Amino acid sequence: MTSAPKTREQLANVAAAHEKILIVDFGSQVTQLIARRVREEGVYSEIVPFQKAEAAFREMKPKAVILSGGPESVHEKGSPRAPQAIFDSGVPVLGICYGQMTMAHQLGGEVEGGHAREFGRADVEVKTSSQLFDGAWGTGEKHQVWMSHGDRITRMPPGFTVAGVSPNAPFAVIQDEKRKYYGLMFHPEVVHTPDGAKLLRNFVRKVAGLTGDWTMRAFREEAIEKIRAQVGQGKVICGLSGGVDSAVAAVLIHEAIGDQLTCVFVDHGLLRLKEAETVVDLFRHHYNIPLVHVDASKQFLGELAGVTDPEVKRKTIGRLFIDVFEAEAKKIASQGEGPAQFLAQGTLYPDVIESVSFTGGPSVTIKSHHNVGGLPDRMNMKLVEPLRELFKDEVRALGRELGLPDIFVGRHPFPGPGLAIRCPGDITREKLDILRNADSVYIDQIRKAGLYDQIWQAFAVLLPVKTVGVMGDGRTYEYVVGLRAVTSTDGMTADFYQFDMKFLGETATRIINEVKGVNRVVYDVTSKPPGTIEWE
């Protein structure tokens, strides 16, 4: 039996009690990483576009503010600014790159363009002590950072001093320790600034004085209360994709409302080998959660036939998912259970951020297969998205808190469109079967080598080309399989995994021998630099 749900006012009071940091986004490609680093310190952080920052600041009442980087130039007419209310409030402020420059400009300094640019790695020399440097950087030392600027401060605002310089940035680190204002010309949030996380930790812990009260246990308890408050006695349909996100969302919702939840697992014919059996077994037998298993592969593959544009594939799959959920909701209602008022899905914080173009950029198209903008009006259902505030690794932590087995919590990310986007060009059942089998051999090789948990994501791609080969005494004309494996912590940046040649040789041999239709295997050594969003 569940306890009585808290009122919205009670939930608001619980949320308000947490320490928070507001991140004002000026359009940097790596703003998400700032939030990630802050949350690693157990402090809840939220990203808000600069246009909405003043209202968010007043509502959120953060203990500190971080101003992100961005592509604009402060000295140009109409360039974005931080709300004056932030500087009037007395809370600690950290400005990064553009954030540093707009802070300096707004507080009485000068910023100019036309000076020597600095992009990529640079060395910052520490000129004086700072709370930001405590335990990390010492006076006179030089440290590698990641720069990305074409403008620079030419006159500091009153009250500020220089704490660090670089060859092309005489004000690389500035500070007013009395008011707790700090500015960094470089990006501490990216891995290319090796000590960047330490500097951000010092801002969170030493400058802002926050203790870190945001844990997965606390999130779990509060999320359950939020779900109960939103749903009441209503019925919820949860769309399962087979990935970590939807599985964690389903178990969390079930813990909150029990049998008011029905999960719908749609087999769209684009799943990995034996994926459907694994999902059904977990939810029907391990958790005993009501589950409807829908084989819609004929419908999906039929509408995808002849479609080669990857964006059209994504949108087609997203539309068909909604159609299937709508049909299942009607079936459940017709069986005397009453209509479902809510549709639950595993939307994450990056999905939300990347689906909103804060500064007119292209990111609005990136997550087109997620329904983060809402559902069609005809469905007459509301979304339940309990993971909207979490990053991927936080979802994994929540999954462990909920007791999900490692086979789900630790699995590599799998995109909603499934194998459709790992099969470039036209999609056929024959090509999907080749891809499934090749992917299965590849993952099996990784597991046998004990490498699965060292890799963030690994998968095979069936390239849209055939090559001539010789197998035994005959010639073949068959497909090429590409293999990818990357290391990452958050999916925002990644580097290819450096397999040894023995592993790659053995894996290629197995795929060619065991998967009919493949006569060549290649390995992708492309890295994913800061700022790119997806790796699929």
Coordinates of C-alpha atoms in Angstrom, one line a residue:
M1 CA 0.0 0.0 0.0
T2 CA 1.3 3.4 -1.0
S3 CA 1.3 6.4 1.4
A4 CA -0.8 9.4 0.7
P5 CA 0.9 11.6 -1.9
K6 CA 2.4 14.9 -0.9
T7 CA 0.8 18.1 -2.0
R8 CA 2.5 20.3 -4.6
E9 CA 3.3 22.8 -1.9
Q10 CA 4.9 20.1 0.2
L11 CA 7.0 18.9 -2.8
A12 CA 8.0 22.4 -3.6
N13 CA 9.2 22.9 0.0
V14 CA 11.3 19.6 -0.2
A15 CA 12.8 20.7 -3.5
A16 CA 13.6 24.2 -2.2
A17 CA 15.5 22.8 0.7
H18 CA 18.2 21.4 -1.6
E19 CA 21.4 23.3 -2.4
K20 CA 21.3 24.4 -6.0
I21 CA 23.5 26.0 -8.6
L22 CA 22.0 27.8 -11.6
I23 CA 23.9 27.6 -14.9
V24 CA 23.1 30.4 -17.3
D25 CA 23.6 29.1 -20.9
F26 CA 25.0 31.5 -23.5
G27 CA 25.1 28.8 -26.2
S28 CA 28.3 26.9 -25.5
Q29 CA 28.5 23.4 -27.0
V30 CA 29.7 22.0 -23.7
T31 CA 27.4 23.7 -21.1
Q32 CA 26.1 20.3 -20.2
L33 CA 29.5 19.3 -18.9
I34 CA 29.4 22.1 -16.3
A35 CA 26.2 20.7 -14.9
R36 CA 27.7 17.2 -14.9
R37 CA 30.8 18.4 -12.9
V38 CA 28.6 20.2 -10.3
R39 CA 26.4 17.2 -9.9
E40 CA 29.4 15.0 -9.3
E41 CA 29.8 17.1 -6.1
G42 CA 26.4 16.1 -4.9
V43 CA 24.9 19.5 -5.7
Y44 CA 21.8 19.8 -8.0
S45 CA 22.4 22.1 -11.0
E46 CA 20.1 23.2 -13.7
I47 CA 20.8 24.8 -17.1
V48 CA 18.7 27.7 -18.2
P49 CA 19.0 29.8 -21.4
F50 CA 20.1 33.3 -20.8
Q51 CA 16.7 34.6 -22.1
K52 CA 14.9 32.9 -19.2
A53 CA 17.7 33.2 -16.6
E54 CA 16.2 36.1 -14.5
A55 CA 12.9 34.3 -13.9
A56 CA 14.7 31.0 -13.2
F57 CA 17.0 32.7 -10.7
R58 CA 14.1 34.2 -8.8
E59 CA 12.2 30.9 -8.7
M60 CA 15.1 28.6 -8.1
K61 CA 16.9 30.7 -5.4
P62 CA 20.3 29.1 -6.1
K63 CA 23.2 29.3 -3.7
A64 CA 25.6 30.1 -6.6
V65 CA 25.6 30.9 -10.3
I66 CA 27.8 29.8 -13.2
L67 CA 27.8 31.7 -16.5
S68 CA 28.7 29.5 -19.4
G69 CA 30.7 30.1 -22.5
G70 CA 29.1 31.0 -25.9
P71 CA 29.8 31.9 -29.5
E72 CA 28.9 35.7 -29.3
S73 CA 31.2 38.7 -28.7
V74 CA 30.4 40.8 -25.7
H75 CA 31.4 44.0 -27.5
E76 CA 28.9 43.5 -30.3
K77 CA 25.6 45.2 -30.2
G78 CA 22.7 43.0 -29.0
S79 CA 25.0 40.3 -27.5
P80 CA 23.5 38.4 -24.6
R81 CA 23.9 39.5 -21.0
A82 CA 23.5 37.9 -17.5
P83 CA 20.6 39.2 -15.5
Q84 CA 21.6 42.1 -13.2
A85 CA 19.6 40.5 -10.5
I86 CA 22.3 37.9 -10.2
F87 CA 25.0 40.4 -9.4
D88 CA 22.7 42.3 -7.1
S89 CA 21.9 39.2 -5.0
G90 CA 25.3 38.7 -3.5
V91 CA 25.6 35.0 -4.4
P92 CA 29.0 33.6 -5.7
V93 CA 29.4 33.8 -9.5
L94 CA 31.8 31.9 -11.8
G95 CA 32.1 33.1 -15.4
I96 CA 33.5 30.8 -18.0
C97 CA 34.9 32.1 -21.3
Y98 CA 32.0 34.3 -22.6
G99 CA 30.6 34.2 -19.1
Q100 CA 33.8 35.7 -17.8
M101 CA 33.7 38.4 -20.4
T102 CA 30.1 39.5 -19.9
M103 CA 30.7 39.5 -16.2
A104 CA 33.7 41.8 -16.6
H105 CA 31.8 44.0 -19.1
Q106 CA 28.7 44.3 -16.9
L107 CA 30.7 45.1 -13.8
G108 CA 32.7 48.0 -15.4
G109 CA 35.5 46.4 -17.3
E110 CA 36.3 46.4 -21.0
V111 CA 36.3 43.6 -23.6
E112 CA 37.7 43.9 -27.1
G113 CA 38.1 41.8 -30.2
G114 CA 40.9 41.7 -32.7
H115 CA 43.6 40.4 -30.3
A116 CA 45.5 37.1 -30.7
R117 CA 43.1 34.2 -30.6
E118 CA 43.6 31.1 -28.5
F119 CA 41.9 27.9 -29.4
G120 CA 42.9 24.5 -28.0
R121 CA 45.5 23.6 -25.4
A122 CA 47.3 26.4 -23.6
D123 CA 49.2 26.9 -20.4
V124 CA 48.0 29.1 -17.6
E125 CA 50.6 30.5 -15.2
V126 CA 49.3 31.0 -11.6
K127 CA 50.1 34.6 -10.4
T128 CA 48.5 34.6 -7.0
S129 CA 46.6 32.4 -4.6
S130 CA 42.9 31.8 -5.0
Q131 CA 40.2 29.7 -3.4
L132 CA 39.6 28.2 -6.8
F133 CA 43.2 26.9 -6.8
D134 CA 43.2 25.6 -3.3
G135 CA 44.9 22.1 -3.2
A136 CA 45.1 22.1 -7.0
W137 CA 47.3 24.9 -8.4
G138 CA 50.2 26.7 -6.7
T139 CA 51.6 30.1 -7.3
G140 CA 54.2 30.1 -10.1
E141 CA 53.0 26.8 -11.5
K142 CA 51.9 26.3 -15.1
H143 CA 48.9 24.1 -15.9
Q144 CA 47.3 22.9 -19.1
V145 CA 43.9 24.2 -20.0
W146 CA 41.5 24.3 -23.0
M147 CA 41.0 27.7 -24.5
S148 CA 38.4 28.8 -27.1
H149 CA 38.3 32.6 -27.5
G150 CA 38.9 35.3 -30.0
D151 CA 38.2 38.2 -27.7
R152 CA 39.8 39.2 -24.4
I153 CA 39.4 41.5 -21.4
T154 CA 41.5 44.6 -21.8
R155 CA 40.6 46.3 -18.5
M156 CA 39.4 44.6 -15.4
P157 CA 36.3 45.8 -13.5
P158 CA 36.9 47.6 -10.1
G159 CA 37.7 45.2 -7.3
F160 CA 39.1 42.4 -9.5
T161 CA 42.7 41.1 -9.5
V162 CA 44.5 38.8 -11.9
A163 CA 45.1 35.3 -10.6
G164 CA 46.4 33.6 -13.8
V165 CA 47.7 34.5 -17.3
S166 CA 48.3 32.7 -20.5
P167 CA 50.4 33.7 -23.6
N168 CA 47.4 35.3 -25.3
A169 CA 45.1 36.1 -22.3
P170 CA 46.6 38.4 -19.7
F171 CA 43.4 38.0 -17.7
A172 CA 43.0 34.3 -18.0
V173 CA 41.8 34.0 -14.4
I174 CA 40.4 37.0 -12.6
Q175 CA 38.8 37.2 -9.2
D176 CA 37.1 39.5 -6.6
E177 CA 37.3 37.2 -3.6
K178 CA 35.5 39.7 -1.4
R179 CA 32.3 39.5 -3.5
K180 CA 33.1 35.8 -4.5
Y181 CA 33.2 36.6 -8.2
Y182 CA 35.6 34.5 -10.4
G183 CA 36.2 34.4 -14.1
L184 CA 38.0 31.8 -16.2
M185 CA 38.9 32.5 -19.9
F186 CA 39.3 28.7 -20.4
H187 CA 36.9 25.8 -20.1
P188 CA 37.4 23.8 -16.8
E189 CA 34.5 21.5 -17.6
V190 CA 36.2 19.6 -20.4
V191 CA 38.6 16.7 -20.0
H192 CA 41.2 18.7 -21.9
T193 CA 41.7 20.9 -18.8
P194 CA 43.1 18.1 -16.6
D195 CA 42.5 19.9 -13.3
G196 CA 39.3 21.6 -14.3
A197 CA 37.1 19.4 -12.1
K198 CA 39.2 20.4 -9.1
L199 CA 38.6 24.1 -9.9
L200 CA 34.9 23.6 -10.2
R201 CA 34.9 21.5 -7.0
N202 CA 36.6 24.4 -5.2
F203 CA 34.0 26.8 -6.5
V204 CA 31.2 24.5 -5.3
R205 CA 32.6 23.5 -2.0
K206 CA 35.0 26.3 -0.8
V207 CA 33.6 29.4 -2.5
A208 CA 29.9 28.7 -2.4
G209 CA 30.3 26.6 0.8
L210 CA 27.9 23.8 -0.4
T211 CA 28.0 20.4 1.3
G212 CA 26.3 18.3 -1.3
D213 CA 22.9 17.0 -0.3
W214 CA 21.7 15.7 -3.7
T215 CA 21.9 11.9 -3.7
M216 CA 20.2 9.2 -5.7
R217 CA 18.5 8.0 -2.6
A218 CA 17.0 11.5 -2.1
F219 CA 16.1 11.7 -5.7
R220 CA 14.4 8.3 -5.6
E221 CA 12.2 9.3 -2.7
E222 CA 11.3 12.7 -4.1
A223 CA 10.6 11.3 -7.6
I224 CA 8.2 8.7 -6.2
E225 CA 6.3 11.5 -4.4
K226 CA 6.2 13.6 -7.6
I227 CA 4.9 10.7 -9.6
R228 CA 2.1 10.0 -7.0
A229 CA 1.2 13.7 -6.9
Q230 CA 1.1 13.9 -10.8
V231 CA -0.7 10.6 -11.4
G232 CA -3.1 10.4 -8.5
Q233 CA -5.4 7.4 -9.1
G234 CA -4.8 7.6 -12.9
K235 CA -3.4 4.8 -15.1
V236 CA 0.0 5.1 -16.8
I237 CA 1.3 3.4 -19.9
C238 CA 5.1 3.2 -20.1
G239 CA 6.9 2.7 -23.4
L240 CA 9.8 0.3 -23.0
S241 CA 12.5 0.4 -25.6
G242 CA 14.9 -2.2 -24.1
G243 CA 17.4 0.4 -23.0
V244 CA 18.5 1.6 -19.6
D245 CA 16.5 4.8 -19.5
S246 CA 13.0 3.3 -20.1
A247 CA 13.7 0.3 -17.8
V248 CA 14.7 2.5 -14.9
A249 CA 11.7 4.8 -15.5
A250 CA 9.4 1.8 -15.5
V251 CA 10.7 0.3 -12.2
L252 CA 10.7 3.8 -10.5
I253 CA 7.1 4.4 -11.6
H254 CA 6.0 0.9 -10.5
E255 CA 7.5 1.5 -7.1
A256 CA 5.4 4.7 -6.9
I257 CA 2.0 3.5 -8.1
G258 CA 2.1 -0.3 -8.5
D259 CA -0.4 -1.8 -10.8
Q260 CA -1.6 1.5 -12.0
L261 CA 1.3 1.1 -14.5
T262 CA 1.2 -1.0 -17.6
C263 CA 4.4 -1.3 -19.6
V264 CA 4.2 -1.6 -23.4
F265 CA 7.2 -3.2 -25.1
V266 CA 7.1 -2.5 -28.8
D267 CA 9.3 -4.9 -30.9
H268 CA 9.8 -2.7 -34.0
G269 CA 12.0 -5.3 -35.7
L270 CA 15.0 -3.1 -35.1
L271 CA 16.3 -4.6 -31.9
R272 CA 19.5 -6.4 -31.1
L273 CA 19.7 -10.2 -31.1
K274 CA 17.4 -11.7 -28.4
E275 CA 16.6 -8.3 -27.0
A276 CA 12.9 -8.9 -26.8
E277 CA 13.3 -12.1 -24.8
T278 CA 15.6 -10.3 -22.3
V279 CA 13.2 -7.4 -21.7
V280 CA 10.1 -9.5 -21.4
D281 CA 11.8 -11.9 -18.9
L282 CA 12.9 -9.0 -16.7
F283 CA 9.6 -7.3 -16.4
R284 CA 7.2 -10.2 -16.3
H285 CA 9.2 -12.6 -14.1
H286 CA 11.7 -10.5 -12.1
Y287 CA 9.6 -7.5 -11.3
N288 CA 6.1 -8.9 -12.1
I289 CA 5.2 -5.6 -13.7
P290 CA 2.1 -5.8 -16.1
L291 CA 3.6 -5.9 -19.6
V292 CA 2.1 -5.9 -23.0
H293 CA 4.4 -7.2 -25.7
V294 CA 3.6 -5.9 -29.1
D295 CA 5.2 -7.3 -32.3
A296 CA 4.9 -4.4 -34.6
S297 CA 7.9 -5.3 -36.8
K298 CA 5.8 -5.7 -39.9
Q299 CA 4.3 -2.2 -39.5
F300 CA 7.6 -0.5 -38.8
L301 CA 9.6 -2.3 -41.5
G302 CA 6.9 -1.8 -44.0
E303 CA 6.8 2.0 -43.5
L304 CA 10.6 2.2 -43.5
A305 CA 11.0 0.3 -46.7
G306 CA 12.8 2.5 -49.2
V307 CA 13.6 5.2 -46.7
T308 CA 17.3 6.1 -46.7
D309 CA 17.4 9.5 -45.1
P310 CA 18.4 9.0 -41.4
E311 CA 16.3 11.9 -40.1
V312 CA 13.2 10.6 -42.0
K313 CA 13.9 7.2 -40.4
R314 CA 14.0 8.7 -36.9
K315 CA 10.8 10.7 -37.4
T316 CA 9.0 7.8 -38.9
I317 CA 9.9 5.5 -36.0
G318 CA 8.9 8.2 -33.4
R319 CA 5.5 8.6 -35.1
L320 CA 4.9 4.9 -35.3
F321 CA 5.8 4.4 -31.6
I322 CA 3.1 7.0 -30.7
D323 CA 0.6 5.2 -33.0
V324 CA 1.2 1.9 -31.3
F325 CA 1.0 3.3 -27.8
E326 CA -2.3 5.1 -28.7
A327 CA -3.7 1.8 -30.0
E328 CA -2.6 -0.1 -26.9
A329 CA -4.2 2.5 -24.7
K330 CA -7.5 2.1 -26.4
K331 CA -7.2 -1.7 -26.0
I332 CA -6.6 -1.4 -22.3
A333 CA -9.5 0.9 -21.9
S334 CA -11.8 -1.5 -23.8
Q335 CA -10.9 -4.3 -21.5
G336 CA -12.6 -2.6 -18.6
E337 CA -9.5 -1.1 -17.1
G338 CA -10.5 2.4 -17.9
P339 CA -8.5 4.8 -20.2
A340 CA -4.9 5.5 -19.5
Q341 CA -4.4 9.2 -18.8
F342 CA -0.5 9.2 -18.9
L343 CA 2.3 8.0 -21.1
A344 CA 5.6 7.5 -19.4
Q345 CA 9.0 7.5 -21.1
G346 CA 12.7 7.6 -20.2
T347 CA 13.4 11.2 -21.3
L348 CA 16.8 12.4 -19.9
Y349 CA 18.1 15.8 -19.2
P350 CA 20.4 15.9 -22.3
D351 CA 17.3 15.0 -24.4
V352 CA 15.5 18.0 -23.0
I353 CA 18.4 20.4 -23.4
E354 CA 19.4 19.3 -26.9
S355 CA 15.8 19.5 -28.2
V356 CA 15.8 23.3 -27.4
S357 CA 17.8 25.6 -29.5
F358 CA 18.9 28.2 -27.0
T359 CA 20.7 30.5 -29.4
G360 CA 19.2 29.6 -32.8
G361 CA 21.6 26.7 -33.5
P362 CA 20.9 23.3 -35.0
S363 CA 20.5 21.3 -31.8
V364 CA 16.7 21.4 -32.0
T365 CA 16.9 18.7 -34.7
I366 CA 19.3 16.4 -32.8
K367 CA 16.7 14.5 -30.6
S368 CA 13.9 14.4 -33.1
H369 CA 13.0 10.9 -32.1
H370 CA 12.2 11.9 -28.5
N371 CA 8.8 13.3 -27.8
V372 CA 10.2 16.0 -25.5
G373 CA 8.0 18.6 -27.1
G374 CA 4.8 16.8 -25.9
L375 CA 2.3 14.4 -27.5
P376 CA -0.2 14.8 -30.3
D377 CA -3.4 16.4 -29.0
R378 CA -5.5 13.5 -30.2
M379 CA -3.9 11.2 -27.6
N380 CA -5.4 13.2 -24.8
M381 CA -2.6 11.9 -22.5
K382 CA 0.0 13.7 -20.4
L383 CA 3.7 12.7 -20.3
V384 CA 5.3 11.3 -17.1
E385 CA 9.0 11.7 -17.4
P386 CA 10.6 11.0 -14.0
L387 CA 14.2 11.1 -15.4
R388 CA 14.1 14.5 -17.0
E389 CA 16.5 15.9 -14.5
L390 CA 19.1 13.2 -14.8
F391 CA 22.2 12.5 -17.0
K392 CA 22.9 9.0 -18.3
D393 CA 25.3 8.0 -15.5
E394 CA 22.9 9.3 -12.9
V395 CA 20.2 7.1 -14.4
R396 CA 22.6 4.1 -14.0
A397 CA 23.1 5.1 -10.3
L398 CA 19.4 5.3 -9.8
G399 CA 18.9 1.9 -11.4
R400 CA 21.4 0.4 -8.9
E401 CA 19.5 2.2 -6.1
L402 CA 16.3 0.5 -7.4
G403 CA 18.0 -2.9 -7.5
L404 CA 18.0 -3.4 -11.3
P405 CA 20.4 -6.2 -12.4
D406 CA 23.7 -5.2 -14.0
I407 CA 22.6 -6.7 -17.3
F408 CA 20.3 -3.7 -17.6
V409 CA 22.1 -1.0 -15.6
G410 CA 25.5 -1.5 -17.1
R411 CA 24.5 -2.1 -20.7
H412 CA 25.8 0.2 -23.4
P413 CA 23.4 2.9 -24.6
F414 CA 21.1 1.8 -27.4
P415 CA 19.3 4.5 -29.5
G416 CA 15.5 4.6 -29.7
P417 CA 15.5 4.1 -33.5
G418 CA 17.5 0.9 -32.9
L419 CA 19.3 -0.7 -35.8
A420 CA 17.6 1.6 -38.3
I421 CA 20.4 4.2 -37.9
R422 CA 23.1 1.5 -37.8
C423 CA 22.0 0.2 -41.2
P424 CA 22.6 3.2 -43.5
G425 CA 20.6 3.2 -46.7
D426 CA 17.6 1.0 -47.4
I427 CA 16.5 -1.3 -44.6
T428 CA 15.6 -4.9 -45.3
R429 CA 15.1 -7.9 -43.1
E430 CA 18.1 -9.6 -44.7
K431 CA 20.4 -6.6 -43.9
L432 CA 19.0 -6.4 -40.3
D433 CA 19.7 -10.1 -39.7
I434 CA 23.3 -9.7 -41.0
L435 CA 23.8 -6.7 -38.7
R436 CA 22.2 -8.4 -35.6
N437 CA 24.5 -11.4 -36.0
A438 CA 27.6 -9.4 -36.6
D439 CA 26.8 -7.1 -33.6
S440 CA 26.2 -10.1 -31.4
V441 CA 29.5 -11.7 -32.3
Y442 CA 31.3 -8.3 -31.7
I443 CA 29.7 -7.9 -28.2
D444 CA 30.4 -11.5 -27.3
Q445 CA 34.0 -11.0 -28.2
I446 CA 34.2 -7.9 -26.0
R447 CA 32.6 -9.7 -23.0
K448 CA 34.8 -12.7 -23.3
A449 CA 37.9 -10.4 -23.3
G450 CA 36.6 -8.7 -20.1
L451 CA 36.4 -5.3 -21.8
Y452 CA 32.6 -4.6 -21.8
D453 CA 32.6 -2.4 -18.6
Q454 CA 35.7 -0.5 -19.8
I455 CA 33.8 0.7 -23.0
W456 CA 31.0 3.2 -22.9
Q457 CA 29.4 2.1 -26.1
A458 CA 30.2 -0.5 -28.8
F459 CA 28.3 -1.6 -31.8
A460 CA 28.4 -2.8 -35.4
V461 CA 27.3 -0.9 -38.5
L462 CA 26.3 -2.5 -41.8
L463 CA 27.9 -0.2 -44.3
P464 CA 25.9 0.4 -47.5
V465 CA 28.6 -1.0 -49.7
K466 CA 29.6 -4.5 -51.0
T467 CA 33.2 -5.6 -51.8
V468 CA 34.7 -8.3 -53.8
G469 CA 36.6 -10.9 -51.7
V470 CA 38.0 -14.3 -52.0
M471 CA 36.9 -17.1 -49.6
G472 CA 38.5 -20.4 -50.1
D473 CA 38.5 -21.1 -53.9
G474 CA 35.7 -18.7 -54.8
R475 CA 35.0 -15.0 -55.1
T476 CA 32.4 -13.3 -52.9
Y477 CA 30.5 -10.0 -53.3
E478 CA 29.2 -9.2 -49.8
Y479 CA 28.8 -6.5 -47.2
V480 CA 31.3 -4.6 -45.1
V481 CA 30.7 -4.3 -41.4
G482 CA 32.1 -1.4 -39.4
L483 CA 32.9 -1.7 -35.7
R484 CA 32.8 1.2 -33.2
A485 CA 33.8 1.3 -29.6
V486 CA 34.3 4.5 -27.5
T487 CA 35.2 5.4 -24.0
S488 CA 33.3 8.2 -22.2
T489 CA 31.8 9.2 -18.9
D490 CA 28.8 11.3 -20.1
G491 CA 28.5 10.8 -23.9
M492 CA 29.3 14.4 -24.6
T493 CA 32.9 13.6 -25.5
A494 CA 34.4 10.3 -26.4
D495 CA 37.5 8.7 -27.7
F496 CA 37.9 5.4 -29.6
Y497 CA 38.8 2.4 -27.6
Q498 CA 42.3 1.2 -28.4
F499 CA 41.8 -2.5 -29.0
D500 CA 45.0 -4.5 -29.7
M501 CA 45.3 -5.9 -33.2
K502 CA 45.0 -9.5 -32.0
F503 CA 41.5 -8.8 -30.6
L504 CA 40.5 -7.0 -33.9
G505 CA 41.9 -9.8 -36.0
E506 CA 40.1 -12.5 -34.0
T507 CA 36.8 -10.6 -34.0
A508 CA 37.0 -9.9 -37.8
T509 CA 37.7 -13.6 -38.4
R510 CA 34.7 -14.7 -36.3
I511 CA 32.3 -12.3 -38.0
I512 CA 33.4 -13.3 -41.5
N513 CA 33.2 -17.0 -40.6
E514 CA 30.0 -16.9 -38.6
V515 CA 27.9 -14.2 -40.4
K516 CA 26.8 -15.1 -43.8
G517 CA 26.8 -12.0 -46.1
V518 CA 29.9 -10.3 -44.7
N519 CA 33.4 -10.6 -46.2
R520 CA 35.2 -7.6 -44.7
V521 CA 35.4 -5.9 -41.3
V522 CA 36.8 -2.4 -40.5
Y523 CA 37.3 -0.6 -37.2
D524 CA 36.4 3.1 -36.8
V525 CA 39.1 5.1 -34.9
T526 CA 37.2 8.5 -35.0
S527 CA 37.1 10.4 -31.7
K528 CA 34.1 12.4 -30.6
P529 CA 35.4 15.9 -29.8
P530 CA 33.9 18.4 -27.3
G531 CA 30.6 19.8 -28.5
T532 CA 29.3 17.0 -30.7
I533 CA 26.1 15.6 -29.3
E534 CA 25.4 12.1 -30.5
W535 CA 27.4 9.0 -31.3
E536 CA 25.3 6.7 -33.3

